[in-house]
XYZ file of N, CA and C in Angstrom:
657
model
N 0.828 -1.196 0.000
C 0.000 0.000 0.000
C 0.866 1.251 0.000
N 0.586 2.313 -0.274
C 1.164 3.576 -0.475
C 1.374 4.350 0.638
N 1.718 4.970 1.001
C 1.535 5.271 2.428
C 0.767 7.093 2.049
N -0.012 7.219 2.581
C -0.634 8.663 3.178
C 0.237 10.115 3.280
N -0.057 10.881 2.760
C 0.723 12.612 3.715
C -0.295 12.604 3.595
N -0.141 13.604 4.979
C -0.930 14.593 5.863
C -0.728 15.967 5.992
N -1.329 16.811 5.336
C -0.883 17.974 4.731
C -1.965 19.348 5.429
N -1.470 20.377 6.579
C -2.950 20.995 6.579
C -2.049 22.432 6.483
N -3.339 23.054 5.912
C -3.189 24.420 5.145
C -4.453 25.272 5.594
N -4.122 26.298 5.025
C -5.766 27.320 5.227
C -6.317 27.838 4.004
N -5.034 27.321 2.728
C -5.282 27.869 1.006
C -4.804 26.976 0.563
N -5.104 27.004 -0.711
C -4.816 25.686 -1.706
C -4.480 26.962 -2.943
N -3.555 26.571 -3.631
C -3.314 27.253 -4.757
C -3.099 26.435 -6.180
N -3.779 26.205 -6.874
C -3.963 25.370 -8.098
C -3.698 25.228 -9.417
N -2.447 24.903 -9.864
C -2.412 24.965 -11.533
C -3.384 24.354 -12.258
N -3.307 24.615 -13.242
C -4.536 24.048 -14.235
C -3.969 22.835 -15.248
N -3.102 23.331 -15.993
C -2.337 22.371 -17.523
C -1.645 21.292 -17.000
N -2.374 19.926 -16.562
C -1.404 19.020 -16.132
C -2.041 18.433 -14.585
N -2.722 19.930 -14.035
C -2.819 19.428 -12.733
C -4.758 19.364 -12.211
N -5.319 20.256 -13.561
C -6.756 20.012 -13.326
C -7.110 19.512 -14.705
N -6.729 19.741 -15.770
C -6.554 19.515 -17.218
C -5.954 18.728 -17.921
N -6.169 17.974 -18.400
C -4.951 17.249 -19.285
C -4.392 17.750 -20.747
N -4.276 18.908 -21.112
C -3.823 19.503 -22.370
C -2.806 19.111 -23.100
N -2.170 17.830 -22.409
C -0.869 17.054 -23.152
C -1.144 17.299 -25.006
N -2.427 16.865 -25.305
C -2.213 16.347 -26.765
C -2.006 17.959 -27.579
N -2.811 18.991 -26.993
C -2.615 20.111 -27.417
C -1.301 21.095 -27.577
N -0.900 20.559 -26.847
C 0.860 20.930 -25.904
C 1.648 20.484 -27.271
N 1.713 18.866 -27.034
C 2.374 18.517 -28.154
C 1.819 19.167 -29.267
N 1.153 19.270 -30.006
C 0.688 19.679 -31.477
C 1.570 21.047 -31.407
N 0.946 21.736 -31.112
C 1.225 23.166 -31.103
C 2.632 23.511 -30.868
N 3.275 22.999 -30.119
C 4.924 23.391 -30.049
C 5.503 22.414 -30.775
N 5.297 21.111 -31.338
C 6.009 20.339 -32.276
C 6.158 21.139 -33.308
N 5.277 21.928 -33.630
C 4.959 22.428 -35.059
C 6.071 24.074 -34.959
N 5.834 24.041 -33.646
C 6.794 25.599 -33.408
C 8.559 25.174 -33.331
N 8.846 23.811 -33.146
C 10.093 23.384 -33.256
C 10.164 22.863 -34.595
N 9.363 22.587 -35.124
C 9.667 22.298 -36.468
C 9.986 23.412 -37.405
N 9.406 24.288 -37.352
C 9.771 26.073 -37.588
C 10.939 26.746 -37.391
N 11.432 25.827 -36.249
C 13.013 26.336 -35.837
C 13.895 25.692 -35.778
N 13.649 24.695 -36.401
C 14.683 23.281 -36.838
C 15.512 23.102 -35.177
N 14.498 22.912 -34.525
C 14.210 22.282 -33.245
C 14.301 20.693 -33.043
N 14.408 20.002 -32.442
C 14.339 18.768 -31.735
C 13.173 18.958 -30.892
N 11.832 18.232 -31.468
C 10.687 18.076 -30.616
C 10.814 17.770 -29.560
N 11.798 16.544 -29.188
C 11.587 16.062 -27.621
C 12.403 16.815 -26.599
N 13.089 17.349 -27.195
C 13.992 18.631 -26.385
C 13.161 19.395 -26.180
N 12.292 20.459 -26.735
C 11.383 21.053 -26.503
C 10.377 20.803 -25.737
N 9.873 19.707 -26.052
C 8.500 19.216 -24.550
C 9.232 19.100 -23.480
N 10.650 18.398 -23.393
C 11.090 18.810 -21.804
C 10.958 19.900 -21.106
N 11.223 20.962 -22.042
C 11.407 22.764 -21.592
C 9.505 23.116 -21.335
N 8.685 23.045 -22.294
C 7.566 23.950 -21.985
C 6.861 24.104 -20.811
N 7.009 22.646 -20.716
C 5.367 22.406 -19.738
C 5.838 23.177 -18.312
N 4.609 24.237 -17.682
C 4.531 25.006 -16.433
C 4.841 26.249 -16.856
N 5.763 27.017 -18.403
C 5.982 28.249 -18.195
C 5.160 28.526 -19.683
N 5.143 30.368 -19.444
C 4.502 30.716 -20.203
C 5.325 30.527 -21.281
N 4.998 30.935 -22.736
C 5.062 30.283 -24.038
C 6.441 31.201 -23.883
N 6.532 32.523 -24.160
C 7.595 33.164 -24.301
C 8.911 32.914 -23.297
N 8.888 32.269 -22.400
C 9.556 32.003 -21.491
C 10.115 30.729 -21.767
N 9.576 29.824 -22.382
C 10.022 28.737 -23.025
C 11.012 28.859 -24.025
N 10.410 30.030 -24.766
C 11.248 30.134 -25.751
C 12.922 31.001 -26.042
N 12.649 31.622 -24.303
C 13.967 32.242 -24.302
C 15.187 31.544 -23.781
N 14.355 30.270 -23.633
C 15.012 28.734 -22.870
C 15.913 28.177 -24.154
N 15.030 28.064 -25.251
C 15.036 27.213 -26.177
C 16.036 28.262 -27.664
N 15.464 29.409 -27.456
C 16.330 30.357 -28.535
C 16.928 31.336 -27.607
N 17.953 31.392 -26.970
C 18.171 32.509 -25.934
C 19.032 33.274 -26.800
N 19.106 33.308 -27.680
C 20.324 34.902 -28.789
C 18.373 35.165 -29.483
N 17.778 35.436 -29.047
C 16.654 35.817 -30.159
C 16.030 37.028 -29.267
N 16.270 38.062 -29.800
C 15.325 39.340 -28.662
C 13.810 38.890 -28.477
N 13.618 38.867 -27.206
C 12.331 39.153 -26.527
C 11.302 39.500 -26.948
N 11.082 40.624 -27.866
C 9.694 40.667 -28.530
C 9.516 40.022 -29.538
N 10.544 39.455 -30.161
C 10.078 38.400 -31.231
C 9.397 37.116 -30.277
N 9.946 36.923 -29.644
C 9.310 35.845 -27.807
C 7.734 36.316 -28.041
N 7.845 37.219 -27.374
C 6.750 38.123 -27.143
C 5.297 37.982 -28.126
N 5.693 38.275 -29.495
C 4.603 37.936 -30.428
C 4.639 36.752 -30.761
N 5.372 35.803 -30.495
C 5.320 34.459 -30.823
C 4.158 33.858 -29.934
N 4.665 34.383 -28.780
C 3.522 33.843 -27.794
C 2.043 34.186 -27.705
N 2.010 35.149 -28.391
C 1.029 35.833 -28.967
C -0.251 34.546 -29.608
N 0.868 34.864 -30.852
C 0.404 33.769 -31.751
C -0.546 32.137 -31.120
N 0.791 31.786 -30.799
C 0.827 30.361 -30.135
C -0.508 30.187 -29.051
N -0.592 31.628 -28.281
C -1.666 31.444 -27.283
C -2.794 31.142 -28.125
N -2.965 32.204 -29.104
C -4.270 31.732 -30.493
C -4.493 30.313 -31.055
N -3.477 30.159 -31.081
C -3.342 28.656 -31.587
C -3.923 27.427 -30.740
N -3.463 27.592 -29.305
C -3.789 26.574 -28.417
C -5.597 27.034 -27.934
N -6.001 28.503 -28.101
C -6.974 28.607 -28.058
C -8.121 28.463 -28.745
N -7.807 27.843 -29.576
C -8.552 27.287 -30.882
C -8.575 26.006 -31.505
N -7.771 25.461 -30.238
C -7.535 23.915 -30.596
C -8.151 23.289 -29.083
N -9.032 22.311 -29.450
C -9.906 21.909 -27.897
C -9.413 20.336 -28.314
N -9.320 19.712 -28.767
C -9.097 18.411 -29.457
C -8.175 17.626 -27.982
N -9.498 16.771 -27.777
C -8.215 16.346 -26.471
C -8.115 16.665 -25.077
N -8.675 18.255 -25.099
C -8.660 18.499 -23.654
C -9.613 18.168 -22.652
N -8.832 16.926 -21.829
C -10.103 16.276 -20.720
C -9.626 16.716 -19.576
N -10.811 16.690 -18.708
C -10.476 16.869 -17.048
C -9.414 15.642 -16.612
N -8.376 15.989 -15.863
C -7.490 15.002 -14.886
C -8.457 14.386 -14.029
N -8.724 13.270 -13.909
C -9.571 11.950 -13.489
C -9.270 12.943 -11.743
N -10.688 12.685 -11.233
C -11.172 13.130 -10.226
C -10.717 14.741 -9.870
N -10.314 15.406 -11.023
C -10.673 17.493 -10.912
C -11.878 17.673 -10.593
N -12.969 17.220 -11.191
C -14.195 17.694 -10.960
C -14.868 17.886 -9.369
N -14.545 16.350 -8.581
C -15.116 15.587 -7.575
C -13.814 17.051 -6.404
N -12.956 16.645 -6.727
C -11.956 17.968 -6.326
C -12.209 19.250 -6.561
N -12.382 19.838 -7.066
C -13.146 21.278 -6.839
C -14.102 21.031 -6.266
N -15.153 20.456 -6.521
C -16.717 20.198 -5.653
C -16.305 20.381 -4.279
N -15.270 19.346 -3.379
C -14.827 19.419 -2.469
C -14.416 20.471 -1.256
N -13.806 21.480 -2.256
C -13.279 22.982 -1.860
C -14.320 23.958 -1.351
N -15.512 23.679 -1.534
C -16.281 24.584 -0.883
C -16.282 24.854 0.317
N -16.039 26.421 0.323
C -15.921 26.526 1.658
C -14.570 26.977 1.892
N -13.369 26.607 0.678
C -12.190 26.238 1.189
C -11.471 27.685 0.729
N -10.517 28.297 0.952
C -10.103 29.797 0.208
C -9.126 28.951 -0.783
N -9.067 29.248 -2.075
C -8.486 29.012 -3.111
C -8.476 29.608 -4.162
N -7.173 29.129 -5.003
C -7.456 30.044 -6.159
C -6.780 29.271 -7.464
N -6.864 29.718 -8.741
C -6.211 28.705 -9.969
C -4.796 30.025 -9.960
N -4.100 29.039 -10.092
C -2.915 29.900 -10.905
C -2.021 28.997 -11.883
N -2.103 30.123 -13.065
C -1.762 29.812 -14.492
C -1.012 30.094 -15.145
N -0.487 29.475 -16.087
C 0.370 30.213 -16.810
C -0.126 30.645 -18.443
N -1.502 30.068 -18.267
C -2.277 30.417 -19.692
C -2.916 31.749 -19.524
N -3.575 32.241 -20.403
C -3.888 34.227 -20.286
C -5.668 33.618 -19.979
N -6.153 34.494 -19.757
C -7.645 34.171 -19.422
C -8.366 33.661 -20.579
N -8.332 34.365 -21.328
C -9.267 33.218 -22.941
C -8.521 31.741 -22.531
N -7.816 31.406 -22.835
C -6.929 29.326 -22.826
C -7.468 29.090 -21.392
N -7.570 29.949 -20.604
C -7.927 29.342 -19.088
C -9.452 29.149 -19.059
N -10.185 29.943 -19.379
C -11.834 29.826 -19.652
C -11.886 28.723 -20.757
N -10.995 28.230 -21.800
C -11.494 27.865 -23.158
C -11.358 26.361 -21.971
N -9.798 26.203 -21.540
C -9.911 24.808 -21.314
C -10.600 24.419 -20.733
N -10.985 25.451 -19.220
C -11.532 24.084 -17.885
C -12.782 24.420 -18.878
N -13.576 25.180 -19.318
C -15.046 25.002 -20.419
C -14.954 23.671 -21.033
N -13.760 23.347 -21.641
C -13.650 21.845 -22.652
C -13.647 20.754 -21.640
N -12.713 21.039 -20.322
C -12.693 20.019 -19.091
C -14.151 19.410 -18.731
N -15.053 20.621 -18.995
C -16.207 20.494 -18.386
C -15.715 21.159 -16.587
N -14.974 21.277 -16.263
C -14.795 22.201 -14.588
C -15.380 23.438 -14.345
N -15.766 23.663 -13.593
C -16.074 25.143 -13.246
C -14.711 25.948 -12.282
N -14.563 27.343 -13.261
C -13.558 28.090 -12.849
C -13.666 28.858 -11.242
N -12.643 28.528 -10.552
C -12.365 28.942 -8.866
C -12.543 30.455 -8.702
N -13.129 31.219 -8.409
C -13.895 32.434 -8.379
C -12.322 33.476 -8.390
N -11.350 32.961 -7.503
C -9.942 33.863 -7.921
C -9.231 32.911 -8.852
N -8.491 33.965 -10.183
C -7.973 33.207 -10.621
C -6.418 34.093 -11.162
N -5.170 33.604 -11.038
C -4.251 34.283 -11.440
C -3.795 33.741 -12.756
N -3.718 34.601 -13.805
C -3.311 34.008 -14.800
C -2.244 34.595 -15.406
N -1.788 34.438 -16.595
C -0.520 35.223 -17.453
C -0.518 36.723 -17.597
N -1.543 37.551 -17.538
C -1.869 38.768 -17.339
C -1.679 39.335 -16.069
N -1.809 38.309 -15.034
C -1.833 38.728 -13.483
C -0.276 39.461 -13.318
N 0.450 38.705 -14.207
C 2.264 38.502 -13.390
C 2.974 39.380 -14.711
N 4.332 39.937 -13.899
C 5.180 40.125 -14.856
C 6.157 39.251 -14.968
N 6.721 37.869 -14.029
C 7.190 36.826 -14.801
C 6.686 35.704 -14.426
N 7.072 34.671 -15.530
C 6.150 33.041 -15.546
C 7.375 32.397 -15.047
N 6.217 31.489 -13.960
C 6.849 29.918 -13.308
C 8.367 29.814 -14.151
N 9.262 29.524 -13.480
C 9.239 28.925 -11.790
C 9.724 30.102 -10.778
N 9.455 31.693 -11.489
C 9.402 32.716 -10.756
C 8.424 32.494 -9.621
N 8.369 32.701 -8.762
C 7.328 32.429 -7.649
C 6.230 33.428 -7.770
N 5.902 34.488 -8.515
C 5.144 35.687 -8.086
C 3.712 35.252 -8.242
N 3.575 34.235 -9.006
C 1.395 34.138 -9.434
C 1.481 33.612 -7.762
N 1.840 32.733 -7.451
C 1.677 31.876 -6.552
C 1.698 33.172 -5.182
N 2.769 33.630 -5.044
C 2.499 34.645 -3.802
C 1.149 35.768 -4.360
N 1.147 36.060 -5.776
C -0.015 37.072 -5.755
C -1.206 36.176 -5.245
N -1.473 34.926 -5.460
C -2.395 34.203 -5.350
C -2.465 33.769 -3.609
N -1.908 34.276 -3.100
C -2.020 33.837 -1.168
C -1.949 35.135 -1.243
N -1.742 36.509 -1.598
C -1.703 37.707 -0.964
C -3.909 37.774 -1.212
N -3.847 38.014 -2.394
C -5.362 37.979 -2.867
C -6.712 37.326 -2.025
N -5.697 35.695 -1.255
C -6.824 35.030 -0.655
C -6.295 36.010 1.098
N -5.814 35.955 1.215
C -5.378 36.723 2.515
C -4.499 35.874 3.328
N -3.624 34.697 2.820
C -3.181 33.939 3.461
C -1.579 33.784 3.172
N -0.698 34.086 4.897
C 0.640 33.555 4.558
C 1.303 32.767 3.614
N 1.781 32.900 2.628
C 2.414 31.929 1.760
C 2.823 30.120 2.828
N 3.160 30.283 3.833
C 3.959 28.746 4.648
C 2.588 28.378 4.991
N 0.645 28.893 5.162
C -0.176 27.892 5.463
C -0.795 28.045 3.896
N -0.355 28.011 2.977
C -0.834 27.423 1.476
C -0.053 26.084 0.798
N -0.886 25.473 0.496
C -0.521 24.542 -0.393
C -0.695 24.243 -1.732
N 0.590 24.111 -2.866
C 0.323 24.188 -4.092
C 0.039 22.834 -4.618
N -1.047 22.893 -5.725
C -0.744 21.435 -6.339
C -0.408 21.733 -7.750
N 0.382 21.131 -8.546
C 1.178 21.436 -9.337
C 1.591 19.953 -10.342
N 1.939 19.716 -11.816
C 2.448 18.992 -12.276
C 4.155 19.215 -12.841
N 4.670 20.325 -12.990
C 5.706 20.794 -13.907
C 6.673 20.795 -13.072
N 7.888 20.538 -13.219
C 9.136 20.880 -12.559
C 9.523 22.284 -12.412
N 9.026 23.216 -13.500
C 8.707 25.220 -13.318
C 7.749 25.203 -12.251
N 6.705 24.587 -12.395
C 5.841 24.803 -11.503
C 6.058 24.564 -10.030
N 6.334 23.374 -9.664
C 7.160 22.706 -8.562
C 8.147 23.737 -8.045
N 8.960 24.089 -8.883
C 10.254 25.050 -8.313
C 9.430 26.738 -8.158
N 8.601 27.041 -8.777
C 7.754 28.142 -8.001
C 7.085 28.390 -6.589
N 6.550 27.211 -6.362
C 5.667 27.248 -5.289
C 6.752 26.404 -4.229
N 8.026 26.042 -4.228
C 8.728 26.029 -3.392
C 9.150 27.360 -2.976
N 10.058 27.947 -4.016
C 10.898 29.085 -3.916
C 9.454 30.597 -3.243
N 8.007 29.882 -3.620
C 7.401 30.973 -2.715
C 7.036 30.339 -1.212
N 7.512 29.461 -0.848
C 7.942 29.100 0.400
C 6.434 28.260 1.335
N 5.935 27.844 -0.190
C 4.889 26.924 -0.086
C 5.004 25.263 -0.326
N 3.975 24.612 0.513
C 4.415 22.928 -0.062
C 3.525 22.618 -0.861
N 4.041 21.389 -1.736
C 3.660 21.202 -3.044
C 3.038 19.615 -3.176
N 1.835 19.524 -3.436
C 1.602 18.374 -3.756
C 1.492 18.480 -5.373
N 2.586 16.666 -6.019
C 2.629 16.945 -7.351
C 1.727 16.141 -7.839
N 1.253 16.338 -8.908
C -0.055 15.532 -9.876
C 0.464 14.767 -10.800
N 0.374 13.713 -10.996
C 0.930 13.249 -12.244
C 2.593 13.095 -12.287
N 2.427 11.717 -13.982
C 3.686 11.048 -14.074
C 5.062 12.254 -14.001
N 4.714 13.354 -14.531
C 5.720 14.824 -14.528
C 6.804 14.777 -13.066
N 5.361 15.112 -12.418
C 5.575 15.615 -11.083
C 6.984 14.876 -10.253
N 6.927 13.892 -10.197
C 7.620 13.157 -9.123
C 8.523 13.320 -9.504
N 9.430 13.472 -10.582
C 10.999 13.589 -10.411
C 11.791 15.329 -10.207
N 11.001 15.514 -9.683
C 11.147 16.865 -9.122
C 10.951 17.200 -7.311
N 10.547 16.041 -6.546
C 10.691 15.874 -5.478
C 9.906 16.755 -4.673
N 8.429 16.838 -5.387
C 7.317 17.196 -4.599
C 7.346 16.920 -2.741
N 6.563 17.756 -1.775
C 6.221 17.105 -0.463
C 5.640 15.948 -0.577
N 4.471 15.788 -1.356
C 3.778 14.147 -1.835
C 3.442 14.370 -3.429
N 3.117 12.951 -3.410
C 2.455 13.125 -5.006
C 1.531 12.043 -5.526
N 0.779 12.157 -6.088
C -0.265 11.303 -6.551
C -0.651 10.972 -8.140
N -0.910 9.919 -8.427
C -0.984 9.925 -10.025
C -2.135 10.816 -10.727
N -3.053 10.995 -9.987
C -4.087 12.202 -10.364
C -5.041 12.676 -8.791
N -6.062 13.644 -9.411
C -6.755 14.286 -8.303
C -7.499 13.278 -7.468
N -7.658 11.925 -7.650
C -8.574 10.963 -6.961
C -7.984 10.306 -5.863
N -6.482 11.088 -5.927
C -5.446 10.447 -4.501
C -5.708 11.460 -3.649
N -6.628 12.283 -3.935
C -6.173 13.636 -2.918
C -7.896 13.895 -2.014
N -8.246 13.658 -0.694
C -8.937 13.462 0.141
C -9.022 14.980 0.961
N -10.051 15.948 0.752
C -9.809 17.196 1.650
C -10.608 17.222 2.746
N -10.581 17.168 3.576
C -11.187 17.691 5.124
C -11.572 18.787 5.607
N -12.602 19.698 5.467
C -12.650 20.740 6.285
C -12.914 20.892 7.560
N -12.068 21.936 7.972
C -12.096 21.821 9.514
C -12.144 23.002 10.283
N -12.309 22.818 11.230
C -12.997 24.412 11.971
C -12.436 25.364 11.507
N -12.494 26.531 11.713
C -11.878 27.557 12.096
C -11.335 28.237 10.749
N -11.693 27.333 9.551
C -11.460 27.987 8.036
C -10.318 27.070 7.373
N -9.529 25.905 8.444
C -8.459 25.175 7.518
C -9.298 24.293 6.759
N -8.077 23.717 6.505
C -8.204 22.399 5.695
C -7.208 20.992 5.928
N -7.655 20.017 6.220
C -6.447 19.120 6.095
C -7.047 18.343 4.566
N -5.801 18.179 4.455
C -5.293 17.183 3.195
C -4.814 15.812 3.398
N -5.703 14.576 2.593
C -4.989 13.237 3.042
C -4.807 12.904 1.385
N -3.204 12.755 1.341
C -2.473 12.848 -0.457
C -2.112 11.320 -0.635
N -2.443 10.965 -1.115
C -1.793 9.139 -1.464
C -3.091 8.123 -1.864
């Protein structure tokens, strides 16, 4: 048997691509086609994207290329993924997991701009967490820590009683470096050395409990 964490918090802070969403097939399409453009190595590239915003990837991947060419690329690309639904399902037990949270202070934080964040959890079938930080919120993307602290300043809660759940190794290294613990989602997650981790949202058991927390039972 697996063994249990025991995790209690007073906020939950939530990625979406990976960790409420499964946008893998979209991911791939859309940046295969952007490494193929740049006489790229596809599988080099999917290592780099997943958790940061598009332009941020790409200063990973082309770093002699000025920034606003970044800039409108990502542009683009956001159009692209926003117009492509093909594929995008809820992560097996997101739904039953948000339902859960009532009651609970939380918020989504993203690295997609608000259209890709409305388009997906809409395709997920999820309903969107009433705060939500997205690519517009921040001036830099994961594994900068800032959505994640704007996202505990917003709910009103210390960054050390929030807990992130997260799939990306950017993502992971954000919500550490904002001095939060991390439960990871998915096959991604674990080699990045999450607090716990679970193969999807149906490992993750929430408790509400007096006084406005929450405990968490992860495994």
């Amino acid at each position: 048997m697996t063994a249990t964490t025991v995790l209690t918090a007073r906020a939950l802070l939530l990625d979406m691509d990976g960790t409420l969403v499964n946008s893998d097939a979209v991911v791939e399409r859309v940046w295969r086609r952007w490494a193929d453009r740049h006489g790229l190595d596809g599988d080099e590239v999917m290592k780099v994207v997943h958790g940061r915003q598009g332009y941020a990837s790409m200063a990973v991947l082309l770093p002699s290329r000025p920034m606003e060419q970044n800039y409108a690329d990502n542009a683009r690309m956001l159009a692209e993924e926003t117009a492509d639904m093909d594929g995008v399902v809820a992560i097996e037990g997101a739904a039953e997991f948000l339902a859960s949270l009532q009651g609970v202070p939380h918020a989504l934080v993203t690295s997609a701009d608000v259209a890709l964040c409305a388009a997906r959890m809409g395709a997920a079938g999820l309903s969107l967490p009433e705060r939500r930080i997205t690519a517009e919120s921040v001036g830099a993307s994961k594994p900068d820590p800032e959505g994640f602290l704007k996202g505990a300043a917003e709910l009103g809660v210390a960054p050390e009683d929030c807990v992130v759940f997260e799939d990306s190794g950017a993502g992971i290294s954000a919500g550490r470096s904002a001095g939060m613990r991390v439960v990871g989602v998915g096959p991604r997650a674990g080699f990045h050395r999450p607090d716990a981790v679970v193969r999807d949202l149906r490992g993750v058991r929430v408790e509400v409990l007096g006084g406005g927390g929450v405990r968490l039972h992860v495994g």
